[in-house]
């Protein structure tokens, strides 16, 4: 009696599994039928003469076998043929050549067949589950997800989502100041989904530009509704970010809407990004104006563009140069990333000042890398270098004291008569 109930309880078990793993009922029926057919094919050599009916409502199944009726003693394959006398035990009107269909009780095949079926089903369900995870997340690339920290390793963290799916957050995709404990909730975007060897691997990221984009969509209803568009994003995760926004509705101030009253909207984003400073600027298709806004808070005197090579030479008053470059060069680096232009910053020298000499003229006496380091802080000419205090040159250009002293000595000698 226990054996007869075995297959039915097995179907019930996998019906519960279906509910947990969100597997469609039609897919489950297909998997059950295929699993039965695999076992039948192994037992009888073929499953083509079997009809399998799975009833998802009742949670049971039926197996029917079709066999050709042959003369007594002419049966060569008991799975495909049945003798006339045997057939007439079921129906006295049967004749040779007709087809007899009778129900097969799977539990009569024995414990080994049932175990074989269980293993086949388990394998197929597992594959189905993996496919479901892959299909779910491959369409979520770039989308925001929340998951719980399950395990922390040196190079990555294992997260578990609400459906008990595993997500990986590599160290390289974490904000440098991120710190989580087991059980805490992490927000990130889906970066990549791999299904190598039918083993789905879901990578999430907190350093991706899309993470910042999704956070703004979450906090700013106008962005979510499409009234404000995010046109460009540049990030140095955990340090600073710039985001260019635009609105087609003149009644909406895109920057003000993103920041919120007294910074109410942007404050939550900054906190999520571990106090990453965020500059929100108005986007414009005018590259000169866009570069000018991207270099904010510095005020530009003039700008010279080479649109073909995507290069920009920006001239500023001496006191504005450090603002344009920013601490550690972050401001100008982000401006380059945001606008797509390679921006060089130069000091704006008044015409009445005596003639100056570009640093490039000193390449025979000063190493190229030293000249590039000085140009990187806005010093393109000899006098612009001499105008800065020695300590500033050492700190801003990140040069050795002896190197700075040597450069100053060479440049001063050029102007001494």
Short mmCIF file of C-alpha atoms in Angstrom, two decimals:
data_model
loop_
_atom_site.label_atom_id
_atom_site.label_comp_id
_atom_site.label_asym_id
_atom_site.label_seq_id
_atom_site.Cartn_x
_atom_site.Cartn_y
_atom_site.Cartn_z
CA UNK A 1 0.00 0.00 0.00
CA UNK A 2 2.88 2.33 0.83
CA UNK A 3 4.37 1.81 -2.63
CA UNK A 4 1.13 2.77 -4.33
CA UNK A 5 1.11 6.11 -2.51
CA UNK A 6 4.78 6.79 -3.24
CA UNK A 7 4.42 8.41 -6.69
CA UNK A 8 1.47 10.52 -5.59
CA UNK A 9 3.31 11.89 -2.55
CA UNK A 10 6.24 12.54 -4.83
CA UNK A 11 4.10 14.69 -7.11
CA UNK A 12 2.81 16.55 -4.05
CA UNK A 13 6.36 17.19 -2.92
CA UNK A 14 7.32 18.74 -6.21
CA UNK A 15 4.07 20.71 -6.35
CA UNK A 16 5.22 22.37 -3.13
CA UNK A 17 8.65 22.87 -4.66
CA UNK A 18 6.99 24.58 -7.62
CA UNK A 19 5.34 27.09 -5.31
CA UNK A 20 8.62 27.90 -3.61
CA UNK A 21 10.62 28.33 -6.81
CA UNK A 22 7.95 30.06 -8.89
CA UNK A 23 7.98 27.41 -11.61
CA UNK A 24 5.03 27.56 -13.98
CA UNK A 25 2.54 24.68 -13.66
CA UNK A 26 2.73 23.95 -17.40
CA UNK A 27 6.50 23.70 -17.14
CA UNK A 28 6.18 21.42 -14.14
CA UNK A 29 3.80 19.10 -16.05
CA UNK A 30 6.24 19.01 -18.95
CA UNK A 31 9.13 18.15 -16.61
CA UNK A 32 7.14 15.41 -14.87
CA UNK A 33 6.12 13.86 -18.18
CA UNK A 34 9.66 14.00 -19.54
CA UNK A 35 11.03 12.42 -16.36
CA UNK A 36 8.52 9.56 -16.57
CA UNK A 37 9.41 9.04 -20.23
CA UNK A 38 13.14 8.89 -19.45
CA UNK A 39 12.58 6.15 -16.87
CA UNK A 40 10.18 4.22 -19.13
CA UNK A 41 12.64 4.42 -22.03
CA UNK A 42 15.38 2.97 -19.82
CA UNK A 43 13.11 0.16 -18.64
CA UNK A 44 11.45 -0.80 -21.95
CA UNK A 45 13.83 0.53 -24.59
CA UNK A 46 11.27 3.06 -25.86
CA UNK A 47 8.58 5.37 -24.49
CA UNK A 48 6.88 6.13 -27.83
CA UNK A 49 3.94 3.78 -27.16
CA UNK A 50 3.14 5.35 -23.76
CA UNK A 51 0.65 8.13 -23.02
CA UNK A 52 1.30 10.05 -19.80
CA UNK A 53 -1.41 12.21 -18.24
CA UNK A 54 -0.46 14.53 -15.36
CA UNK A 55 -3.29 16.09 -13.40
CA UNK A 56 -1.93 19.21 -11.62
CA UNK A 57 -5.22 19.91 -9.84
CA UNK A 58 -5.39 16.53 -8.10
CA UNK A 59 -1.65 16.09 -7.95
CA UNK A 60 -1.71 12.61 -9.55
CA UNK A 61 -0.86 11.03 -12.87
CA UNK A 62 -1.80 8.16 -15.19
CA UNK A 63 0.35 6.09 -17.56
CA UNK A 64 -1.28 4.26 -20.48
CA UNK A 65 0.52 1.80 -22.79
CA UNK A 66 -0.54 1.10 -26.38
CA UNK A 67 0.26 -2.38 -27.75
CA UNK A 68 -0.55 -4.19 -30.99
CA UNK A 69 -2.60 -7.41 -30.68
CA UNK A 70 -0.87 -10.38 -32.34
CA UNK A 71 -1.57 -14.11 -32.64
CA UNK A 72 -0.84 -16.22 -29.58
CA UNK A 73 2.85 -17.25 -29.60
CA UNK A 74 3.81 -14.43 -32.00
CA UNK A 75 4.78 -11.87 -29.34
CA UNK A 76 8.40 -10.75 -29.94
CA UNK A 77 8.34 -7.60 -27.76
CA UNK A 78 6.00 -7.66 -24.75
CA UNK A 79 6.21 -3.87 -24.49
CA UNK A 80 4.92 -3.28 -28.03
CA UNK A 81 2.80 -6.39 -28.54
CA UNK A 82 0.19 -8.41 -26.65
CA UNK A 83 -1.21 -11.84 -27.47
CA UNK A 84 -4.84 -12.16 -28.60
CA UNK A 85 -5.80 -14.36 -25.63
CA UNK A 86 -4.29 -11.87 -23.19
CA UNK A 87 -6.09 -8.97 -24.87
CA UNK A 88 -9.43 -10.75 -24.79
CA UNK A 89 -9.18 -10.97 -21.00
CA UNK A 90 -9.77 -7.21 -21.10
CA UNK A 91 -12.27 -7.15 -23.96
CA UNK A 92 -13.61 -10.34 -25.66
CA UNK A 93 -14.23 -8.43 -28.91
CA UNK A 94 -10.54 -7.70 -29.58
CA UNK A 95 -9.13 -8.99 -32.91
CA UNK A 96 -5.59 -9.43 -34.24
CA UNK A 97 -4.14 -6.18 -35.65
CA UNK A 98 -6.10 -3.94 -33.33
CA UNK A 99 -4.45 -1.80 -30.64
CA UNK A 100 -5.00 -2.38 -26.95
CA UNK A 101 -4.52 0.42 -24.42
CA UNK A 102 -4.17 -0.46 -20.76
CA UNK A 103 -3.12 1.47 -17.69
CA UNK A 104 0.35 0.91 -16.27
CA UNK A 105 0.78 1.26 -12.51
CA UNK A 106 4.20 2.79 -11.99
CA UNK A 107 4.51 1.62 -8.38
CA UNK A 108 4.54 -2.01 -9.63
CA UNK A 109 7.89 -1.38 -11.33
CA UNK A 110 9.58 -1.48 -7.94
CA UNK A 111 11.58 0.72 -5.63
CA UNK A 112 14.52 1.11 -8.02
CA UNK A 113 12.30 2.60 -10.73
CA UNK A 114 10.76 5.01 -8.22
CA UNK A 115 14.20 6.11 -6.95
CA UNK A 116 15.36 6.53 -10.55
CA UNK A 117 12.35 8.72 -11.22
CA UNK A 118 13.02 10.81 -8.11
CA UNK A 119 16.64 11.39 -9.15
CA UNK A 120 15.64 12.31 -12.69
CA UNK A 121 13.00 14.70 -11.43
CA UNK A 122 15.36 16.30 -8.91
CA UNK A 123 17.99 16.85 -11.60
CA UNK A 124 15.51 18.40 -14.03
CA UNK A 125 13.95 20.58 -11.34
CA UNK A 126 17.40 21.84 -10.36
CA UNK A 127 18.19 22.72 -13.98
CA UNK A 128 14.80 24.38 -14.24
CA UNK A 129 15.48 26.38 -11.11
CA UNK A 130 18.86 27.54 -12.45
CA UNK A 131 17.28 28.57 -15.74
CA UNK A 132 14.59 30.49 -13.85
CA UNK A 133 17.22 32.39 -11.84
CA UNK A 134 19.22 33.20 -14.97
CA UNK A 135 16.15 34.34 -16.93
CA UNK A 136 14.96 36.44 -14.01
CA UNK A 137 18.22 38.32 -13.57
CA UNK A 138 19.43 38.60 -17.17
CA UNK A 139 16.54 41.02 -17.74
CA UNK A 140 17.44 42.94 -14.60
CA UNK A 141 20.93 44.10 -15.60
CA UNK A 142 21.23 47.72 -14.52
CA UNK A 143 18.26 47.41 -12.15
CA UNK A 144 18.34 48.12 -8.42
CA UNK A 145 18.08 45.12 -6.07
CA UNK A 146 18.16 44.62 -2.30
CA UNK A 147 19.63 41.57 -0.62
CA UNK A 148 20.84 40.40 2.77
CA UNK A 149 24.49 39.82 3.61
CA UNK A 150 24.92 36.09 4.14
CA UNK A 151 28.68 35.62 4.14
CA UNK A 152 31.69 37.96 3.92
CA UNK A 153 34.96 36.92 2.31
CA UNK A 154 38.14 38.80 1.57
CA UNK A 155 37.43 39.40 -2.12
CA UNK A 156 33.62 39.35 -2.21
CA UNK A 157 30.37 39.15 -0.27
CA UNK A 158 27.60 36.60 -0.69
CA UNK A 159 24.12 38.11 -0.63
CA UNK A 160 20.75 36.35 -0.50
CA UNK A 161 17.67 37.95 -2.10
CA UNK A 162 14.03 37.51 -1.03
CA UNK A 163 13.72 34.33 -3.17
CA UNK A 164 16.87 32.81 -1.60
CA UNK A 165 18.90 33.38 -4.77
CA UNK A 166 22.62 33.97 -4.33
CA UNK A 167 24.19 37.25 -5.48
CA UNK A 168 27.88 38.15 -5.42
CA UNK A 169 29.21 41.62 -4.56
CA UNK A 170 32.96 41.65 -5.39
CA UNK A 171 35.31 43.91 -3.44
CA UNK A 172 36.04 45.78 -6.66
CA UNK A 173 32.34 46.67 -6.96
CA UNK A 174 32.07 47.92 -3.38
CA UNK A 175 32.49 51.57 -2.39
CA UNK A 176 35.91 51.77 -0.61
CA UNK A 177 34.29 52.84 2.68
CA UNK A 178 31.54 50.19 2.54
CA UNK A 179 31.27 48.15 5.72
CA UNK A 180 28.60 45.52 6.27
CA UNK A 181 27.84 42.85 8.85
CA UNK A 182 26.05 39.57 8.32
CA UNK A 183 22.29 40.06 8.20
CA UNK A 184 22.40 43.68 7.01
CA UNK A 185 20.59 44.73 3.85
CA UNK A 186 22.61 45.87 0.84
CA UNK A 187 21.36 47.85 -2.15
CA UNK A 188 23.16 47.48 -5.48
CA UNK A 189 22.51 47.17 -9.21
CA UNK A 190 22.79 43.96 -11.23
CA UNK A 191 26.04 44.29 -13.16
CA UNK A 192 26.43 40.96 -14.94
CA UNK A 193 24.68 37.58 -15.19
CA UNK A 194 26.64 34.54 -16.35
CA UNK A 195 25.28 31.03 -16.93
CA UNK A 196 28.48 29.12 -17.57
CA UNK A 197 27.97 25.34 -17.32
CA UNK A 198 24.33 26.01 -16.41
CA UNK A 199 25.48 27.53 -13.12
CA UNK A 200 24.06 31.08 -12.91
CA UNK A 201 26.40 33.65 -11.38
CA UNK A 202 24.88 37.05 -10.57
CA UNK A 203 27.28 39.94 -9.98
CA UNK A 204 26.00 43.14 -8.39
CA UNK A 205 27.72 46.52 -8.06
CA UNK A 206 27.66 49.65 -5.92
CA UNK A 207 30.33 51.48 -7.93
CA UNK A 208 28.52 51.41 -11.27
CA UNK A 209 27.13 54.67 -12.69
CA UNK A 210 23.81 52.85 -12.99
CA UNK A 211 23.69 52.55 -9.19
CA UNK A 212 23.74 56.34 -8.86
CA UNK A 213 21.21 56.64 -11.68
CA UNK A 214 18.75 54.21 -9.99
CA UNK A 215 19.09 55.96 -6.65
CA UNK A 216 18.14 59.27 -8.27
CA UNK A 217 15.16 57.58 -9.96
CA UNK A 218 14.10 56.29 -6.55
CA UNK A 219 14.46 59.61 -4.72
CA UNK A 220 13.35 62.05 -7.45
CA UNK A 221 9.80 61.39 -8.76
CA UNK A 222 10.35 63.70 -11.75
CA UNK A 223 13.19 61.45 -12.98
CA UNK A 224 11.11 58.32 -12.41
CA UNK A 225 8.22 59.88 -14.36
CA UNK A 226 10.48 60.97 -17.24
CA UNK A 227 10.02 64.71 -16.64
CA UNK A 228 13.75 65.05 -15.92
CA UNK A 229 16.39 63.14 -17.88
CA UNK A 230 19.82 62.11 -16.64
CA UNK A 231 22.09 62.87 -19.59
CA UNK A 232 25.52 62.01 -18.18
CA UNK A 233 27.13 60.61 -15.02
CA UNK A 234 30.74 60.60 -13.84
CA UNK A 235 31.79 58.93 -10.59
CA UNK A 236 34.82 58.25 -8.48
CA UNK A 237 33.04 55.93 -6.02
CA UNK A 238 33.07 57.08 -2.41
CA UNK A 239 34.77 60.36 -3.31
CA UNK A 240 32.84 62.54 -5.70
CA UNK A 241 30.35 62.40 -8.57
CA UNK A 242 28.92 64.73 -11.19
CA UNK A 243 25.54 64.23 -12.80
CA UNK A 244 24.10 66.25 -15.71
CA UNK A 245 20.31 66.57 -15.82
CA UNK A 246 17.86 68.16 -18.25
CA UNK A 247 14.15 68.94 -18.31
CA UNK A 248 12.00 69.60 -21.37
CA UNK A 249 9.47 71.38 -19.16
CA UNK A 250 10.52 75.00 -18.54
CA UNK A 251 8.49 75.02 -15.34
CA UNK A 252 10.76 72.41 -13.76
CA UNK A 253 14.19 73.30 -12.41
CA UNK A 254 16.03 69.98 -12.89
CA UNK A 255 18.88 70.78 -10.50
CA UNK A 256 16.55 72.05 -7.80
CA UNK A 257 14.26 69.04 -8.17
CA UNK A 258 17.19 66.63 -7.79
CA UNK A 259 18.63 68.38 -4.75
CA UNK A 260 15.29 68.93 -3.03
CA UNK A 261 14.33 71.46 -0.37
CA UNK A 262 17.39 72.03 1.81
CA UNK A 263 19.00 69.01 0.12
CA UNK A 264 16.29 66.62 1.34
CA UNK A 265 16.33 64.43 -1.77
CA UNK A 266 20.03 64.25 -2.43
CA UNK A 267 20.91 63.73 1.24
CA UNK A 268 19.63 60.13 1.23
CA UNK A 269 21.65 59.36 -1.91
CA UNK A 270 24.82 60.85 -0.43
CA UNK A 271 24.31 58.76 2.73
CA UNK A 272 23.80 55.57 0.68
CA UNK A 273 27.02 56.34 -1.23
CA UNK A 274 29.04 56.75 1.99
CA UNK A 275 29.12 60.57 1.85
CA UNK A 276 30.14 60.73 -1.81
CA UNK A 277 29.89 64.42 -2.80
CA UNK A 278 27.48 64.88 -5.71
CA UNK A 279 27.46 67.88 -8.05
CA UNK A 280 24.23 68.22 -10.03
CA UNK A 281 24.52 70.45 -13.11
CA UNK A 282 22.27 71.51 -15.96
CA UNK A 283 23.01 69.64 -19.19
CA UNK A 284 23.49 71.54 -22.44
CA UNK A 285 24.34 70.41 -25.96
CA UNK A 286 26.75 73.37 -26.21
CA UNK A 287 30.13 71.74 -25.45
CA UNK A 288 31.82 74.96 -24.32
CA UNK A 289 29.05 75.76 -21.87
CA UNK A 290 28.85 72.14 -20.73
CA UNK A 291 32.59 72.07 -19.96
CA UNK A 292 32.24 75.39 -18.13
CA UNK A 293 29.44 73.98 -15.96
CA UNK A 294 31.31 70.71 -15.43
CA UNK A 295 34.32 72.59 -14.01
CA UNK A 296 32.13 74.40 -11.48
CA UNK A 297 32.75 76.01 -8.99
CA UNK A 298 35.67 77.43 -10.99
CA UNK A 299 34.90 80.38 -13.29
CA UNK A 300 36.39 80.13 -16.77
CA UNK A 301 37.83 83.15 -18.58
CA UNK A 302 37.92 81.55 -22.04
CA UNK A 303 37.92 78.17 -23.71
CA UNK A 304 39.38 76.79 -26.94
CA UNK A 305 37.85 73.60 -28.36
CA UNK A 306 39.06 70.95 -30.77
CA UNK A 307 35.83 69.00 -31.36
CA UNK A 308 37.42 66.47 -33.73
CA UNK A 309 40.01 65.35 -31.17
CA UNK A 310 37.68 66.04 -28.23
CA UNK A 311 40.20 68.33 -26.58
CA UNK A 312 39.59 71.56 -24.69
CA UNK A 313 42.03 74.24 -23.53
CA UNK A 314 40.52 76.17 -20.64
CA UNK A 315 41.96 79.48 -19.43
CA UNK A 316 41.27 80.73 -15.91
CA UNK A 317 42.44 83.43 -13.54
CA UNK A 318 45.25 82.16 -11.30
CA UNK A 319 43.00 82.06 -8.23
CA UNK A 320 40.47 79.86 -10.10
CA UNK A 321 42.93 77.19 -11.23
CA UNK A 322 42.97 75.25 -7.96
CA UNK A 323 39.14 75.23 -7.91
CA UNK A 324 39.01 73.84 -11.46
CA UNK A 325 41.50 71.10 -10.66
CA UNK A 326 40.00 70.28 -7.25
CA UNK A 327 41.43 68.31 -4.38
CA UNK A 328 43.60 65.52 -5.71
CA UNK A 329 42.62 66.53 -9.26
CA UNK A 330 39.11 65.07 -8.78
CA UNK A 331 37.15 68.01 -10.20
CA UNK A 332 38.94 68.15 -13.55
CA UNK A 333 39.03 64.35 -13.80
CA UNK A 334 35.27 64.12 -13.33
CA UNK A 335 34.68 67.01 -15.75
CA UNK A 336 36.64 65.09 -18.41
CA UNK A 337 34.60 61.93 -17.73
CA UNK A 338 31.29 63.82 -17.78
CA UNK A 339 31.87 65.82 -20.97
CA UNK A 340 33.97 63.31 -22.91
CA UNK A 341 36.62 65.98 -23.54
CA UNK A 342 40.29 65.90 -22.54
CA UNK A 343 40.53 69.20 -20.66
CA UNK A 344 43.80 71.10 -20.16
CA UNK A 345 43.76 73.99 -17.69
CA UNK A 346 45.90 77.11 -18.26
CA UNK A 347 46.38 80.33 -16.35
CA UNK A 348 44.95 83.38 -18.08
CA UNK A 349 47.84 85.87 -18.40
CA UNK A 350 47.12 89.56 -18.97
CA UNK A 351 48.48 91.05 -22.18
CA UNK A 352 50.30 93.84 -20.36
CA UNK A 353 52.41 91.31 -18.49
CA UNK A 354 55.90 90.83 -19.85
CA UNK A 355 56.39 87.92 -22.23
CA UNK A 356 56.31 84.44 -20.81
CA UNK A 357 57.77 81.13 -21.98
CA UNK A 358 55.86 77.85 -22.33
CA UNK A 359 57.26 74.97 -20.27
CA UNK A 360 57.53 72.88 -23.44
CA UNK A 361 60.50 75.08 -24.39
CA UNK A 362 62.44 73.64 -21.44
CA UNK A 363 62.18 69.95 -22.39
CA UNK A 364 65.96 69.83 -22.95
CA UNK A 365 66.56 70.76 -19.31
CA UNK A 366 63.46 69.46 -17.49
CA UNK A 367 62.10 65.90 -17.73
CA UNK A 368 58.87 65.46 -19.69
CA UNK A 369 57.04 63.87 -16.75
CA UNK A 370 57.89 66.86 -14.53
CA UNK A 371 56.55 69.29 -17.15
CA UNK A 372 53.34 67.23 -17.48
CA UNK A 373 52.92 67.22 -13.69
CA UNK A 374 53.20 71.03 -13.63
CA UNK A 375 50.80 71.42 -16.54
CA UNK A 376 48.42 69.14 -14.67
CA UNK A 377 48.04 71.80 -11.96
CA UNK A 378 47.49 74.57 -14.53
CA UNK A 379 51.08 75.75 -14.89
CA UNK A 380 51.78 75.80 -18.62
CA UNK A 381 54.33 78.63 -18.60
CA UNK A 382 57.50 79.47 -16.72
CA UNK A 383 56.02 82.50 -14.94
CA UNK A 384 52.94 80.58 -13.85
CA UNK A 385 55.29 78.16 -12.05
CA UNK A 386 57.38 80.94 -10.53
CA UNK A 387 54.18 82.67 -9.32
CA UNK A 388 53.32 79.76 -7.05
CA UNK A 389 54.93 79.21 -3.63
CA UNK A 390 57.50 76.42 -3.48
CA UNK A 391 55.40 74.45 -0.95
CA UNK A 392 52.34 74.64 -3.22
CA UNK A 393 54.30 73.20 -6.15
CA UNK A 394 55.57 70.34 -3.99
CA UNK A 395 52.09 69.48 -2.70
CA UNK A 396 49.88 70.11 -5.77
CA UNK A 397 52.22 68.63 -8.41
CA UNK A 398 53.32 65.82 -6.06
CA UNK A 399 57.00 66.43 -6.77
CA UNK A 400 60.10 65.92 -4.63
CA UNK A 401 61.59 69.03 -3.00
CA UNK A 402 64.85 68.61 -4.89
CA UNK A 403 62.97 68.34 -8.21
CA UNK A 404 61.01 71.55 -7.51
CA UNK A 405 64.18 73.40 -6.48
CA UNK A 406 65.90 72.34 -9.68
CA UNK A 407 62.93 73.46 -11.83
CA UNK A 408 62.73 76.83 -10.07
CA UNK A 409 66.46 77.35 -10.55
CA UNK A 410 66.24 76.64 -14.31
CA UNK A 411 63.22 78.92 -14.81
CA UNK A 412 64.62 81.80 -12.76
CA UNK A 413 67.87 81.67 -14.71
CA UNK A 414 65.91 82.16 -17.95
CA UNK A 415 64.59 85.56 -16.82
CA UNK A 416 67.81 86.83 -15.22
CA UNK A 417 69.71 89.17 -17.47
#
